[in-house]
Amino acid sequence: MEKTFSQWKKQCVNKLDLSKKGSVDADIEHVVSLLNSCEQYFTTSSCSGRTILIDGAPESSDVQKQNCVWLFVSHQKCTSDDLVSGLARSRRDAVLKFEPFVLHVQCRRLEDAQLMHSVAINSGFRNSGLTVSKTGKIISAVRSTHGLEVPLSHEGKLLVEHEYIHFLAQIANEKMEENLRRIHRFYQNLQSALPTEKLQRLQIPDPPVSQELQDPPHRLETEKEKNETSVYKRRRKREQHQQTDCCHGDGSSSQVPDLDDCLDLFT
């Protein structure tokens, strides 16, 4: 398993980025670099969060992005003028969506996945979970639920007033601000959770500096209190007194943590 994980990581890090954008989003470049510098993790896909306006087929009950026309997309804040301009090109069923930060991380061991899940939950990503494939790949998904999806036109005809579009732009921007704050907390919690001796000496980009990333004082205190009793803090204390075995699948049940109280398993 040790050799296989290393091979998976090398293959993933060296392959071309096949996403629509073709590169890591600037707001999470520091997060991706930090995880890829760790021997027990590497990222397989990510999105910092985005507001999109897509035109789908009227007969389709499901919005399938691959079959839609992208009228507008931004990983930053949007304006009502952006949305109105996009809607002017709608010929089918236009839907406005805000999709929050999502990150998929392949983990070396179940214990590493437990750590990642704990960090994600404590950072506000309550929809995070874990999958284990038949080939032994352990993927931790960091996700939240503060999305937005609103239909705005049908067969090219606008269904709402411009005042409502302006209101939706404000809502989407508020969600983007909260999204960036959660990413900032996630990065800070990762730095606290990851043992420094396991980080390779790589240049990690500095996180974006923005007032939007600053948590209110009472929220910072709440996260601090949570961290003091979190799973990953307890794990760090254990690692100071024992040597960690980096091999997974050795058949020893004592090496597998109890995941029932902190992991959602998705098949």
Coordinates of C-alpha atoms in Angstrom, one line a residue:
M1 CA 0.0 0.0 0.0
E2 CA 2.9 2.4 0.8
K3 CA 4.3 2.0 -2.7
T4 CA 0.9 2.2 -4.4
F5 CA 0.1 5.5 -2.6
S6 CA 3.4 7.0 -3.7
Q7 CA 2.7 5.9 -7.3
W8 CA -0.8 7.4 -7.2
K9 CA 0.5 10.7 -5.8
K10 CA 3.3 10.9 -8.4
Q11 CA 0.8 10.2 -11.2
C12 CA -1.7 12.7 -10.0
V13 CA 0.8 15.5 -9.3
N14 CA 2.4 15.1 -12.7
K15 CA -0.7 14.8 -14.9
L16 CA -2.3 17.7 -16.8
D17 CA -5.1 19.7 -15.2
L18 CA -8.2 18.8 -17.2
S19 CA -10.6 21.2 -15.5
K20 CA -12.4 23.9 -17.4
K21 CA -10.1 26.6 -15.9
G22 CA -6.9 24.5 -16.3
S23 CA -5.3 25.6 -13.0
V24 CA -5.7 25.8 -9.2
D25 CA -7.9 28.7 -8.1
A26 CA -5.8 31.5 -6.6
D27 CA -7.8 31.6 -3.3
I28 CA -6.9 28.0 -2.5
E29 CA -3.5 27.7 -4.1
H30 CA -1.9 27.9 -0.6
V31 CA -4.2 25.1 0.7
V32 CA -3.4 22.8 -2.2
S33 CA 0.3 23.4 -1.9
L34 CA 0.3 22.7 1.8
L35 CA -1.5 19.4 1.4
N36 CA 0.6 18.3 -1.6
S37 CA 3.7 19.0 0.5
C38 CA 2.6 16.4 3.1
E39 CA 3.7 12.8 2.7
Q40 CA 0.3 11.5 3.7
Y41 CA -1.9 13.6 1.4
F42 CA -2.4 14.9 -2.1
T43 CA -5.3 16.7 -3.8
T44 CA -7.2 15.2 -6.7
S45 CA -9.6 18.0 -7.5
S46 CA -10.6 21.4 -6.1
C47 CA -12.7 24.5 -6.6
S48 CA -12.4 27.6 -4.4
G49 CA -16.1 28.4 -4.9
R50 CA -17.9 30.2 -7.7
T51 CA -21.0 31.9 -8.9
I52 CA -22.3 30.6 -12.2
L53 CA -25.2 31.3 -14.6
I54 CA -25.9 28.4 -16.9
D55 CA -28.5 27.8 -19.6
G56 CA -30.0 24.3 -19.6
A57 CA -32.4 22.4 -21.8
P58 CA -36.1 23.1 -20.9
E59 CA -37.0 19.5 -21.1
S60 CA -34.3 18.5 -18.5
S61 CA -35.4 18.3 -14.9
D62 CA -31.8 18.1 -13.8
V63 CA -29.2 20.8 -14.5
Q64 CA -26.3 18.9 -16.2
K65 CA -23.5 21.4 -16.6
Q66 CA -21.8 19.5 -19.4
N67 CA -24.8 20.0 -21.6
C68 CA -25.4 23.6 -20.7
V69 CA -24.2 27.0 -22.1
W70 CA -22.2 28.9 -19.5
L71 CA -23.6 32.4 -19.5
F72 CA -21.4 33.7 -16.6
V73 CA -18.9 32.3 -14.2
S74 CA -16.7 34.0 -11.5
H75 CA -14.6 32.8 -8.6
Q76 CA -14.9 36.3 -7.1
K77 CA -17.9 38.5 -6.2
C78 CA -20.4 39.3 -9.0
T79 CA -22.6 42.3 -9.8
S80 CA -26.2 42.4 -10.9
D81 CA -25.0 43.8 -14.2
D82 CA -23.0 40.6 -14.7
L83 CA -26.1 38.5 -14.3
V84 CA -28.4 40.7 -16.4
S85 CA -25.8 40.6 -19.2
G86 CA -25.7 36.8 -19.0
L87 CA -29.4 36.4 -18.9
A88 CA -29.8 38.5 -22.1
R89 CA -28.1 35.6 -23.9
S90 CA -30.4 33.0 -22.4
R91 CA -32.3 30.9 -25.0
R92 CA -33.3 28.0 -22.7
D93 CA -33.7 27.7 -18.9
A94 CA -31.2 29.9 -17.1
V95 CA -30.2 28.9 -13.5
L96 CA -28.1 30.9 -11.1
K97 CA -25.9 28.9 -8.8
F98 CA -23.4 29.5 -6.0
E99 CA -21.2 26.5 -5.5
P100 CA -19.0 26.7 -2.3
F101 CA -15.5 25.4 -1.9
V102 CA -14.9 21.7 -2.5
L103 CA -11.7 19.7 -2.1
H104 CA -10.9 16.1 -2.7
V105 CA -7.9 14.7 -0.9
Q106 CA -6.4 11.2 -1.3
C107 CA -5.1 10.0 2.1
R108 CA -2.5 7.4 2.8
R109 CA -4.3 5.8 5.7
L110 CA -7.7 5.8 7.4
E111 CA -6.1 7.6 10.4
D112 CA -5.0 10.4 8.0
A113 CA -8.5 10.6 6.6
Q114 CA -9.9 10.9 10.1
L115 CA -7.6 13.8 10.7
M116 CA -8.7 15.6 7.5
H117 CA -12.3 15.0 8.3
S118 CA -11.9 16.5 11.8
V119 CA -10.2 19.6 10.4
A120 CA -12.9 20.0 7.8
I121 CA -15.8 19.7 10.3
N122 CA -14.2 22.1 12.8
S123 CA -13.7 24.6 10.0
G124 CA -17.4 24.7 9.1
F125 CA -17.5 22.2 6.3
R126 CA -20.3 20.1 7.7
N127 CA -21.0 18.1 4.6
S128 CA -17.6 16.5 4.4
G129 CA -17.2 12.7 4.1
L130 CA -15.0 9.8 3.1
T131 CA -15.0 7.2 0.4
V132 CA -12.9 4.0 0.1
S133 CA -12.6 2.4 -3.3
K134 CA -12.2 -1.3 -4.2
T135 CA -8.6 -0.5 -5.2
G136 CA -7.9 0.9 -1.7
K137 CA -8.0 4.6 -2.5
I138 CA -9.1 6.6 0.5
I139 CA -10.6 9.9 -0.6
S140 CA -11.6 12.7 1.9
A141 CA -14.1 15.2 0.5
V142 CA -14.2 18.6 2.1
R143 CA -17.7 20.2 1.4
S144 CA -20.2 22.5 2.9
T145 CA -23.9 23.1 2.4
H146 CA -24.3 26.9 1.9
G147 CA -25.0 26.7 -1.8
L148 CA -27.6 28.5 -3.9
E149 CA -29.6 27.5 -6.9
V150 CA -32.4 29.7 -8.4
P151 CA -34.1 29.4 -11.8
L152 CA -34.4 32.7 -13.5
S153 CA -35.7 32.1 -17.1
H154 CA -37.7 29.6 -19.0
E155 CA -37.2 29.0 -22.7
G156 CA -35.3 32.3 -22.9
K157 CA -38.0 34.4 -21.1
L158 CA -37.0 36.1 -17.9
L159 CA -39.2 35.1 -15.0
V160 CA -38.1 37.7 -12.4
E161 CA -37.7 41.5 -12.1
H162 CA -34.3 43.2 -12.2
E163 CA -34.7 44.1 -8.5
Y164 CA -34.7 40.4 -7.6
I165 CA -31.6 39.8 -9.7
H166 CA -29.9 42.5 -7.7
F167 CA -31.0 40.9 -4.5
L168 CA -29.7 37.5 -5.6
A169 CA -26.3 39.0 -6.5
Q170 CA -26.0 40.4 -2.9
I171 CA -26.9 36.9 -1.5
A172 CA -24.4 35.2 -3.7
N173 CA -21.7 37.7 -2.7
E174 CA -22.5 37.2 1.0
K175 CA -22.1 33.4 0.5
M176 CA -18.8 34.0 -1.2
E177 CA -17.5 36.0 1.7
E178 CA -18.5 33.3 4.2
N179 CA -16.9 30.8 1.8
L180 CA -13.6 32.6 2.0
R181 CA -13.7 32.8 5.7
R182 CA -14.2 29.1 6.0
I183 CA -11.3 28.4 3.6
H184 CA -9.1 30.7 5.8
R185 CA -10.2 28.7 9.0
F186 CA -9.5 25.4 7.2
Y187 CA -6.0 26.5 6.3
Q188 CA -5.2 27.7 9.8
N189 CA -6.6 24.5 11.3
L190 CA -4.6 22.4 8.8
Q191 CA -1.4 24.2 9.9
S192 CA -2.1 23.4 13.5
A193 CA -3.1 19.8 12.9
L194 CA -0.3 18.7 10.6
P195 CA 2.9 17.5 12.4
T196 CA 5.6 19.9 11.2
E197 CA 8.2 17.1 11.0
K198 CA 6.1 15.4 8.3
L199 CA 6.0 18.5 6.0
Q200 CA 8.5 18.5 3.2
R201 CA 10.5 21.7 2.8
L202 CA 8.6 23.3 -0.1
Q203 CA 7.8 26.9 -0.9
I204 CA 4.1 27.3 0.0
P205 CA 2.3 30.4 -1.4
D206 CA 1.1 32.9 1.2
P207 CA -2.7 32.9 1.7
P208 CA -4.6 35.8 0.2
V209 CA -4.9 38.7 2.6
S210 CA -8.4 40.2 2.8
Q211 CA -10.6 41.7 5.4
E212 CA -13.3 39.2 4.3
L213 CA -11.1 36.4 5.7
Q214 CA -11.0 37.8 9.2
D215 CA -13.4 36.1 11.6
P216 CA -15.2 38.1 14.3
P217 CA -13.4 37.8 17.7
H218 CA -16.1 35.6 19.2
R219 CA -15.9 33.2 16.3
L220 CA -12.2 32.8 16.6
E221 CA -12.6 32.1 20.3
T222 CA -15.2 29.4 19.5
E223 CA -12.9 27.7 17.0
K224 CA -10.1 27.8 19.5
E225 CA -12.2 26.1 22.1
K226 CA -13.2 23.4 19.6
N227 CA -9.7 22.8 18.5
E228 CA -8.5 22.2 22.1
T229 CA -10.7 19.1 22.3
S230 CA -10.7 18.0 18.6
V231 CA -9.5 14.7 17.3
Y232 CA -6.5 16.0 15.5
K233 CA -5.2 17.8 18.6
R234 CA -5.4 14.5 20.6
R235 CA -3.7 12.7 17.7
R236 CA -0.7 15.2 17.8
K237 CA -0.2 14.5 21.5
R238 CA -0.2 10.7 20.8
E239 CA 2.4 11.2 18.0
Q240 CA 4.8 12.9 20.4
H241 CA 5.1 9.7 22.4
Q242 CA 5.1 7.0 19.7
Q243 CA 6.5 6.4 16.3
T244 CA 4.0 6.5 13.5
D245 CA 3.7 3.6 11.1
C246 CA 3.2 5.0 7.6
C247 CA 2.1 1.6 6.1
H248 CA -1.6 0.9 5.7
G249 CA -3.2 -2.5 5.4
D250 CA -0.9 -4.4 7.7
G251 CA -3.7 -6.4 9.2
S252 CA -3.4 -4.9 12.6
S253 CA -6.8 -3.8 13.9
S254 CA -5.1 -1.6 16.5
Q255 CA -3.9 0.7 13.7
V256 CA -7.4 1.4 12.5
P257 CA -9.2 4.3 14.4
D258 CA -12.8 4.2 15.4
L259 CA -14.5 6.3 12.8
D260 CA -18.1 5.9 13.8
D261 CA -18.3 9.1 15.7
C262 CA -16.7 11.4 13.1
L263 CA -16.9 10.0 9.6
D264 CA -19.7 9.8 7.1
L265 CA -19.0 6.9 4.7
F266 CA -20.4 7.3 1.2
T267 CA -20.5 4.4 -1.2

